[in-house]
Amino acid sequence: ETGVTQSPTHLIKTRGQQVTLRCSSQSGHNTVSWYQQALGQGPQFIFQYYREEENGRGNFPPRFSGLQFPNYSSELNVNALELDDSALYLCASSFGEANYGYTFGSGTRLTVV
Amino acid sequence: GENVEQHPSTLSVQEGDSAVIKCTYSDSASNYFPWYKQELGKGPQLIIDIRSNVGEKKDQRIAVTLNKTAKHFSLHITETQPEDSAVYFCAVWGFSGGSYIPTFGRGTSLIVHP
């Protein structure tokens, strides 16, 4: 059984640009959620998808958007990047709508300059 | 929204000692309380969790206790080993906007000295 894989592992972008991060969920999982983890902080919930529908969202602006595909992989898109968007972005997958029992990926380190 | 406080922020112990990390939360409707371990360069790993209808759960050297009345829960690690050194996060699943969504604590850096 494969775990959660994220790509790319590191990324540098310029303020104002757009970025797409990718996540492949663990085999058998149908729920994906995304988190932003600033240095020295706990993960902050961005949103989650269950069977291709968004079913929960944290306190993030609309320029953070996402998709879940029929194979349950997912994308996180961030438009109009700001310096404060620099963080580790984590994807997690689980089975079921309630999204308990996460398996996390190792994350994408995004630096905005 | 949910407010989660985690203490202490840093915990230093000698190998073989016990370690206790505590989290408090604000929403009495919260129903799921997991603990995660995060090592350098890796994503968080679920180590133990507890539901709101259970007061205590144990898995070998790790245990979690939940006090719903006081709205706090704690992670207990006994017989600590150097490989337990990592950052530990608590999380609380609370109901918001029609879904249960998680709020994480700010983390505790556990250092186990050989």
PDB file of C-alpha atoms in Angstrom:
ATOM      1  CA  GLU A   1       0.000   0.000   0.000  1.00  0.00           C
ATOM      2  CA  THR A   2       1.428   3.367  -1.017  1.00  0.00           C
ATOM      3  CA  GLY A   3       1.232   6.377   1.261  1.00  0.00           C
ATOM      4  CA  VAL A   4       0.368   9.989   0.461  1.00  0.00           C
ATOM      5  CA  THR A   5       2.741  11.548  -2.056  1.00  0.00           C
ATOM      6  CA  GLN A   6       3.085  15.266  -2.771  1.00  0.00           C
ATOM      7  CA  SER A   7       4.822  17.150  -5.545  1.00  0.00           C
ATOM      8  CA  PRO A   8       6.923  19.127  -5.872  1.00  0.00           C
ATOM      9  CA  THR A   9       8.888  18.891  -2.621  1.00  0.00           C
ATOM     10  CA  HIS A  10      10.207  22.446  -2.872  1.00  0.00           C
ATOM     11  CA  LEU A  11       9.107  25.465  -4.877  1.00  0.00           C
ATOM     12  CA  ILE A  12      10.127  29.110  -5.144  1.00  0.00           C
ATOM     13  CA  LYS A  13       7.663  31.629  -6.580  1.00  0.00           C
ATOM     14  CA  THR A  14       7.488  35.380  -6.967  1.00  0.00           C
ATOM     15  CA  ARG A  15       4.861  37.506  -5.243  1.00  0.00           C
ATOM     16  CA  GLY A  16       1.745  37.824  -7.426  1.00  0.00           C
ATOM     17  CA  GLN A  17       2.304  34.543  -9.249  1.00  0.00           C
ATOM     18  CA  GLN A  18       0.066  31.486  -9.131  1.00  0.00           C
ATOM     19  CA  VAL A  19       1.042  28.001  -7.923  1.00  0.00           C
ATOM     20  CA  THR A  20      -0.415  24.489  -8.164  1.00  0.00           C
ATOM     21  CA  LEU A  21       0.529  21.784  -5.679  1.00  0.00           C
ATOM     22  CA  ARG A  22      -0.353  18.116  -6.206  1.00  0.00           C
ATOM     23  CA  CYS A  23      -1.240  15.224  -3.946  1.00  0.00           C
ATOM     24  CA  SER A  24      -1.853  11.527  -4.519  1.00  0.00           C
ATOM     25  CA  SER A  25      -3.917  10.012  -1.742  1.00  0.00           C
ATOM     26  CA  GLN A  26      -3.192   6.709  -0.072  1.00  0.00           C
ATOM     27  CA  SER A  27      -4.676   3.672  -1.798  1.00  0.00           C
ATOM     28  CA  GLY A  28      -8.278   3.122  -0.673  1.00  0.00           C
ATOM     29  CA  HIS A  29      -8.744   6.656   0.672  1.00  0.00           C
ATOM     30  CA  ASN A  30     -11.467   8.884  -0.769  1.00  0.00           C
ATOM     31  CA  THR A  31     -11.080  12.052   1.325  1.00  0.00           C
ATOM     32  CA  VAL A  32      -8.297  14.588   0.930  1.00  0.00           C
ATOM     33  CA  SER A  33      -7.547  17.661   2.986  1.00  0.00           C
ATOM     34  CA  TRP A  34      -4.940  20.396   2.727  1.00  0.00           C
ATOM     35  CA  TYR A  35      -3.061  22.295   5.416  1.00  0.00           C
ATOM     36  CA  GLN A  36      -0.712  25.245   5.666  1.00  0.00           C
ATOM     37  CA  GLN A  37       2.048  24.921   8.263  1.00  0.00           C
ATOM     38  CA  ALA A  38       4.103  28.026   8.973  1.00  0.00           C
ATOM     39  CA  LEU A  39       7.492  27.568  10.620  1.00  0.00           C
ATOM     40  CA  GLY A  40       7.134  26.667  14.289  1.00  0.00           C
ATOM     41  CA  GLN A  41       3.335  26.433  14.096  1.00  0.00           C
ATOM     42  CA  GLY A  42       0.729  23.700  13.923  1.00  0.00           C
ATOM     43  CA  PRO A  43      -0.957  22.835  10.639  1.00  0.00           C
ATOM     44  CA  GLN A  44      -3.871  25.117   9.688  1.00  0.00           C
ATOM     45  CA  PHE A  45      -6.779  23.510   7.892  1.00  0.00           C
ATOM     46  CA  ILE A  46      -7.434  24.966   4.414  1.00  0.00           C
ATOM     47  CA  PHE A  47     -10.177  22.682   3.026  1.00  0.00           C
ATOM     48  CA  GLN A  48     -11.144  19.082   2.427  1.00  0.00           C
ATOM     49  CA  TYR A  49     -12.713  17.123  -0.428  1.00  0.00           C
ATOM     50  CA  TYR A  50     -14.861  14.032  -0.237  1.00  0.00           C
ATOM     51  CA  ARG A  51     -15.742  12.259  -3.480  1.00  0.00           C
ATOM     52  CA  GLU A  52     -14.725  15.305  -5.541  1.00  0.00           C
ATOM     53  CA  GLU A  53     -16.862  17.776  -3.546  1.00  0.00           C
ATOM     54  CA  GLU A  54     -15.540  20.348  -1.079  1.00  0.00           C
ATOM     55  CA  ASN A  55     -17.109  19.485   2.285  1.00  0.00           C
ATOM     56  CA  GLY A  56     -15.252  21.688   4.739  1.00  0.00           C
ATOM     57  CA  ARG A  57     -13.232  24.859   4.618  1.00  0.00           C
ATOM     58  CA  GLY A  58     -11.061  26.743   7.074  1.00  0.00           C
ATOM     59  CA  ASN A  59     -10.464  30.465   7.359  1.00  0.00           C
ATOM     60  CA  PHE A  60      -8.591  30.997   4.085  1.00  0.00           C
ATOM     61  CA  PRO A  61      -9.428  33.514   1.317  1.00  0.00           C
ATOM     62  CA  PRO A  62     -10.940  32.430  -2.026  1.00  0.00           C
ATOM     63  CA  ARG A  63      -7.576  32.695  -3.776  1.00  0.00           C
ATOM     64  CA  PHE A  64      -6.916  29.304  -2.161  1.00  0.00           C
ATOM     65  CA  SER A  65      -8.856  26.779  -4.225  1.00  0.00           C
ATOM     66  CA  GLY A  66      -8.714  23.087  -4.910  1.00  0.00           C
ATOM     67  CA  LEU A  67      -9.844  20.101  -6.889  1.00  0.00           C
ATOM     68  CA  GLN A  68     -10.249  16.407  -6.275  1.00  0.00           C
ATOM     69  CA  PHE A  69     -10.149  14.052  -9.239  1.00  0.00           C
ATOM     70  CA  PRO A  70     -12.027  10.769  -9.834  1.00  0.00           C
ATOM     71  CA  ASN A  71      -8.947   8.799  -8.699  1.00  0.00           C
ATOM     72  CA  TYR A  72      -9.087  10.867  -5.445  1.00  0.00           C
ATOM     73  CA  SER A  73      -5.841  12.709  -6.140  1.00  0.00           C
ATOM     74  CA  SER A  74      -6.019  16.432  -5.501  1.00  0.00           C
ATOM     75  CA  GLU A  75      -4.619  19.850  -6.349  1.00  0.00           C
ATOM     76  CA  LEU A  76      -4.232  23.001  -4.296  1.00  0.00           C
ATOM     77  CA  ASN A  77      -4.128  26.235  -6.265  1.00  0.00           C
ATOM     78  CA  VAL A  78      -3.065  29.556  -4.806  1.00  0.00           C
ATOM     79  CA  ASN A  79      -3.479  32.738  -6.840  1.00  0.00           C
ATOM     80  CA  ALA A  80      -1.874  36.145  -6.333  1.00  0.00           C
ATOM     81  CA  LEU A  81       0.827  34.797  -4.035  1.00  0.00           C
ATOM     82  CA  GLU A  82       1.809  36.878  -1.019  1.00  0.00           C
ATOM     83  CA  LEU A  83       4.997  36.694   1.038  1.00  0.00           C
ATOM     84  CA  ASP A  84       2.969  35.287   3.964  1.00  0.00           C
ATOM     85  CA  ASP A  85       1.995  32.301   1.848  1.00  0.00           C
ATOM     86  CA  SER A  86       5.505  30.949   2.372  1.00  0.00           C
ATOM     87  CA  ALA A  87       4.985  27.739   4.353  1.00  0.00           C
ATOM     88  CA  LEU A  88       4.934  23.956   4.255  1.00  0.00           C
ATOM     89  CA  TYR A  89       1.759  22.746   2.541  1.00  0.00           C
ATOM     90  CA  LEU A  90       0.569  19.362   3.722  1.00  0.00           C
ATOM     91  CA  CYS A  91      -1.907  17.029   2.136  1.00  0.00           C
ATOM     92  CA  ALA A  92      -3.645  14.291   4.115  1.00  0.00           C
ATOM     93  CA  SER A  93      -5.979  11.509   3.074  1.00  0.00           C
ATOM     94  CA  SER A  94      -8.410   9.231   4.870  1.00  0.00           C
ATOM     95  CA  PHE A  95     -11.410   7.047   4.219  1.00  0.00           C
ATOM     96  CA  GLY A  96     -14.913   8.357   4.775  1.00  0.00           C
ATOM     97  CA  GLU A  97     -16.709  11.655   4.933  1.00  0.00           C
ATOM     98  CA  ALA A  98     -15.784  12.446   8.533  1.00  0.00           C
ATOM     99  CA  ASN A  99     -12.105  12.433   7.596  1.00  0.00           C
ATOM    100  CA  TYR A 100     -10.720  10.959  10.789  1.00  0.00           C
ATOM    101  CA  GLY A 101      -7.495   8.969  10.886  1.00  0.00           C
ATOM    102  CA  TYR A 102      -5.441  11.101   8.507  1.00  0.00           C
ATOM    103  CA  THR A 103      -2.334   9.918   6.710  1.00  0.00           C
ATOM    104  CA  PHE A 104      -0.167  12.922   5.891  1.00  0.00           C
ATOM    105  CA  GLY A 105       2.263  13.421   3.063  1.00  0.00           C
ATOM    106  CA  SER A 106       5.692  14.973   3.639  1.00  0.00           C
ATOM    107  CA  GLY A 107       4.571  18.300   2.229  1.00  0.00           C
ATOM    108  CA  THR A 108       5.623  20.914  -0.309  1.00  0.00           C
ATOM    109  CA  ARG A 109       7.844  23.712   0.945  1.00  0.00           C
ATOM    110  CA  LEU A 110       6.710  26.923  -0.819  1.00  0.00           C
ATOM    111  CA  THR A 111       8.836  30.038  -0.654  1.00  0.00           C
ATOM    112  CA  VAL A 112       7.429  33.300  -2.006  1.00  0.00           C
ATOM    113  CA  VAL A 113       9.993  36.008  -2.746  1.00  0.00           C
TER     114      VAL A 113
ATOM    115  CA  GLY B   1     -14.398  28.847  15.995  1.00  0.00           C
ATOM    116  CA  GLU B   2     -12.520  26.273  18.029  1.00  0.00           C
ATOM    117  CA  ASN B   3      -9.647  27.489  20.218  1.00  0.00           C
ATOM    118  CA  VAL B   4      -6.947  24.921  21.063  1.00  0.00           C
ATOM    119  CA  GLU B   5      -4.187  25.629  23.557  1.00  0.00           C
ATOM    120  CA  GLN B   6      -1.240  23.218  23.884  1.00  0.00           C
ATOM    121  CA  HIS B   7       1.298  23.161  26.725  1.00  0.00           C
ATOM    122  CA  PRO B   8       4.187  23.073  27.222  1.00  0.00           C
ATOM    123  CA  SER B   9       5.798  24.386  24.046  1.00  0.00           C
ATOM    124  CA  THR B  10       9.058  22.604  24.926  1.00  0.00           C
ATOM    125  CA  LEU B  11       9.595  19.546  27.128  1.00  0.00           C
ATOM    126  CA  SER B  12      12.993  18.150  27.997  1.00  0.00           C
ATOM    127  CA  VAL B  13      13.249  14.780  29.802  1.00  0.00           C
ATOM    128  CA  GLN B  14      15.808  12.102  30.564  1.00  0.00           C
ATOM    129  CA  GLU B  15      15.533   8.745  28.828  1.00  0.00           C
ATOM    130  CA  GLY B  16      13.200   6.505  30.807  1.00  0.00           C
ATOM    131  CA  ASP B  17      11.193   9.365  32.306  1.00  0.00           C
ATOM    132  CA  SER B  18       7.534  10.019  31.516  1.00  0.00           C
ATOM    133  CA  ALA B  19       6.296  12.943  29.436  1.00  0.00           C
ATOM    134  CA  VAL B  20       2.882  14.587  29.562  1.00  0.00           C
ATOM    135  CA  ILE B  21       1.502  17.122  27.082  1.00  0.00           C
ATOM    136  CA  LYS B  22      -1.855  18.801  27.613  1.00  0.00           C
ATOM    137  CA  CYS B  23      -4.361  20.462  25.306  1.00  0.00           C
ATOM    138  CA  THR B  24      -7.449  22.464  26.152  1.00  0.00           C
ATOM    139  CA  TYR B  25     -10.269  23.291  23.766  1.00  0.00           C
ATOM    140  CA  SER B  26     -13.282  25.552  23.755  1.00  0.00           C
ATOM    141  CA  ASP B  27     -16.123  23.835  21.844  1.00  0.00           C
ATOM    142  CA  SER B  28     -18.001  21.306  23.972  1.00  0.00           C
ATOM    143  CA  ALA B  29     -19.444  19.709  20.790  1.00  0.00           C
ATOM    144  CA  SER B  30     -15.990  18.607  19.604  1.00  0.00           C
ATOM    145  CA  ASN B  31     -15.912  14.848  19.140  1.00  0.00           C
ATOM    146  CA  TYR B  32     -12.498  13.605  18.021  1.00  0.00           C
ATOM    147  CA  PHE B  33      -9.080  14.221  19.590  1.00  0.00           C
ATOM    148  CA  PRO B  34      -5.965  12.838  17.863  1.00  0.00           C
ATOM    149  CA  TRP B  35      -2.275  13.289  18.609  1.00  0.00           C
ATOM    150  CA  TYR B  36       0.378  13.540  15.905  1.00  0.00           C
ATOM    151  CA  LYS B  37       4.161  13.191  15.932  1.00  0.00           C
ATOM    152  CA  GLN B  38       6.166  15.201  13.414  1.00  0.00           C
ATOM    153  CA  GLU B  39       9.834  14.505  12.781  1.00  0.00           C
ATOM    154  CA  LEU B  40      12.098  16.887  10.917  1.00  0.00           C
ATOM    155  CA  GLY B  41      11.352  16.980   7.211  1.00  0.00           C
ATOM    156  CA  LYS B  42       8.300  14.749   7.479  1.00  0.00           C
ATOM    157  CA  GLY B  43       4.561  15.159   7.686  1.00  0.00           C
ATOM    158  CA  PRO B  44       2.686  14.565  10.957  1.00  0.00           C
ATOM    159  CA  GLN B  45       2.054  10.929  11.850  1.00  0.00           C
ATOM    160  CA  LEU B  46      -1.023   9.856  13.808  1.00  0.00           C
ATOM    161  CA  ILE B  47       0.119   8.122  17.007  1.00  0.00           C
ATOM    162  CA  ILE B  48      -3.091   7.814  19.021  1.00  0.00           C
ATOM    163  CA  ASP B  49      -6.622   9.181  18.996  1.00  0.00           C
ATOM    164  CA  ILE B  50      -9.712   9.190  21.183  1.00  0.00           C
ATOM    165  CA  ARG B  51     -13.407   9.783  20.587  1.00  0.00           C
ATOM    166  CA  SER B  52     -15.643  11.866  22.805  1.00  0.00           C
ATOM    167  CA  ASN B  53     -17.428   8.838  24.301  1.00  0.00           C
ATOM    168  CA  VAL B  54     -14.202   7.365  25.728  1.00  0.00           C
ATOM    169  CA  GLY B  55     -12.188   8.624  28.708  1.00  0.00           C
ATOM    170  CA  GLU B  56      -8.864   6.886  28.163  1.00  0.00           C
ATOM    171  CA  LYS B  57      -7.034   4.901  25.509  1.00  0.00           C
ATOM    172  CA  LYS B  58      -3.668   3.172  25.691  1.00  0.00           C
ATOM    173  CA  ASP B  59      -1.282   1.766  23.107  1.00  0.00           C
ATOM    174  CA  GLN B  60       1.906   0.316  24.591  1.00  0.00           C
ATOM    175  CA  ARG B  61       3.927   3.276  25.968  1.00  0.00           C
ATOM    176  CA  ILE B  62       1.452   5.900  24.767  1.00  0.00           C
ATOM    177  CA  ALA B  63      -1.872   6.854  26.343  1.00  0.00           C
ATOM    178  CA  VAL B  64      -4.423   9.620  25.886  1.00  0.00           C
ATOM    179  CA  THR B  65      -6.891  10.789  28.532  1.00  0.00           C
ATOM    180  CA  LEU B  66      -9.931  12.976  27.865  1.00  0.00           C
ATOM    181  CA  ASN B  67     -11.862  15.095  30.352  1.00  0.00           C
ATOM    182  CA  LYS B  68     -14.916  16.360  28.475  1.00  0.00           C
ATOM    183  CA  THR B  69     -16.278  18.316  31.431  1.00  0.00           C
ATOM    184  CA  ALA B  70     -13.091  20.332  31.805  1.00  0.00           C
ATOM    185  CA  LYS B  71     -12.480  20.314  28.025  1.00  0.00           C
ATOM    186  CA  HIS B  72      -8.927  19.063  28.088  1.00  0.00           C
ATOM    187  CA  PHE B  73      -7.038  15.983  26.957  1.00  0.00           C
ATOM    188  CA  SER B  74      -3.489  14.815  27.516  1.00  0.00           C
ATOM    189  CA  LEU B  75      -0.838  12.673  25.861  1.00  0.00           C
ATOM    190  CA  HIS B  76       1.195  10.459  28.190  1.00  0.00           C
ATOM    191  CA  ILE B  77       4.419   8.804  27.055  1.00  0.00           C
ATOM    192  CA  THR B  78       6.078   6.424  29.506  1.00  0.00           C
ATOM    193  CA  GLU B  79       9.645   5.073  29.447  1.00  0.00           C
ATOM    194  CA  THR B  80      10.717   7.707  26.935  1.00  0.00           C
ATOM    195  CA  GLN B  81      13.424   6.863  24.404  1.00  0.00           C
ATOM    196  CA  PRO B  82      15.645   9.172  22.308  1.00  0.00           C
ATOM    197  CA  GLU B  83      13.620   8.217  19.199  1.00  0.00           C
ATOM    198  CA  ASP B  84      10.552   9.802  20.858  1.00  0.00           C
ATOM    199  CA  SER B  85      12.229  13.194  20.296  1.00  0.00           C
ATOM    200  CA  ALA B  86       9.997  15.122  17.865  1.00  0.00           C
ATOM    201  CA  VAL B  87       7.282  17.776  17.752  1.00  0.00           C
ATOM    202  CA  TYR B  88       3.891  16.577  18.986  1.00  0.00           C
ATOM    203  CA  PHE B  89       0.606  18.181  17.956  1.00  0.00           C
ATOM    204  CA  CYS B  90      -2.854  17.752  19.379  1.00  0.00           C
ATOM    205  CA  ALA B  91      -5.911  18.351  17.227  1.00  0.00           C
ATOM    206  CA  VAL B  92      -9.614  18.817  17.896  1.00  0.00           C
ATOM    207  CA  TRP B  93     -12.414  18.089  15.450  1.00  0.00           C
ATOM    208  CA  GLY B  94     -15.190  20.662  15.882  1.00  0.00           C
ATOM    209  CA  PHE B  95     -18.366  21.392  13.953  1.00  0.00           C
ATOM    210  CA  SER B  96     -18.140  24.436  11.692  1.00  0.00           C
ATOM    211  CA  GLY B  97     -20.021  25.448   8.563  1.00  0.00           C
ATOM    212  CA  GLY B  98     -21.833  22.116   8.261  1.00  0.00           C
ATOM    213  CA  SER B  99     -18.767  19.865   8.670  1.00  0.00           C
ATOM    214  CA  TYR B 100     -16.419  18.600  11.323  1.00  0.00           C
ATOM    215  CA  ILE B 101     -13.079  20.282  10.699  1.00  0.00           C
ATOM    216  CA  PRO B 102      -9.803  20.094  12.639  1.00  0.00           C
ATOM    217  CA  THR B 103      -7.966  22.717  14.661  1.00  0.00           C
ATOM    218  CA  PHE B 104      -4.379  21.907  15.642  1.00  0.00           C
ATOM    219  CA  GLY B 105      -2.414  23.044  18.661  1.00  0.00           C
ATOM    220  CA  ARG B 106       0.850  24.931  18.192  1.00  0.00           C
ATOM    221  CA  GLY B 107       2.976  21.905  19.043  1.00  0.00           C
ATOM    222  CA  THR B 108       5.312  20.660  21.778  1.00  0.00           C
ATOM    223  CA  SER B 109       8.951  20.005  21.055  1.00  0.00           C
ATOM    224  CA  LEU B 110       9.900  16.904  23.081  1.00  0.00           C
ATOM    225  CA  ILE B 111      13.597  16.322  23.668  1.00  0.00           C
ATOM    226  CA  VAL B 112      14.646  13.022  25.245  1.00  0.00           C
ATOM    227  CA  HIS B 113      18.228  13.052  26.516  1.00  0.00           C
ATOM    228  CA  PRO B 114      20.068   9.707  26.484  1.00  0.00           C
TER     229      PRO B 114
END
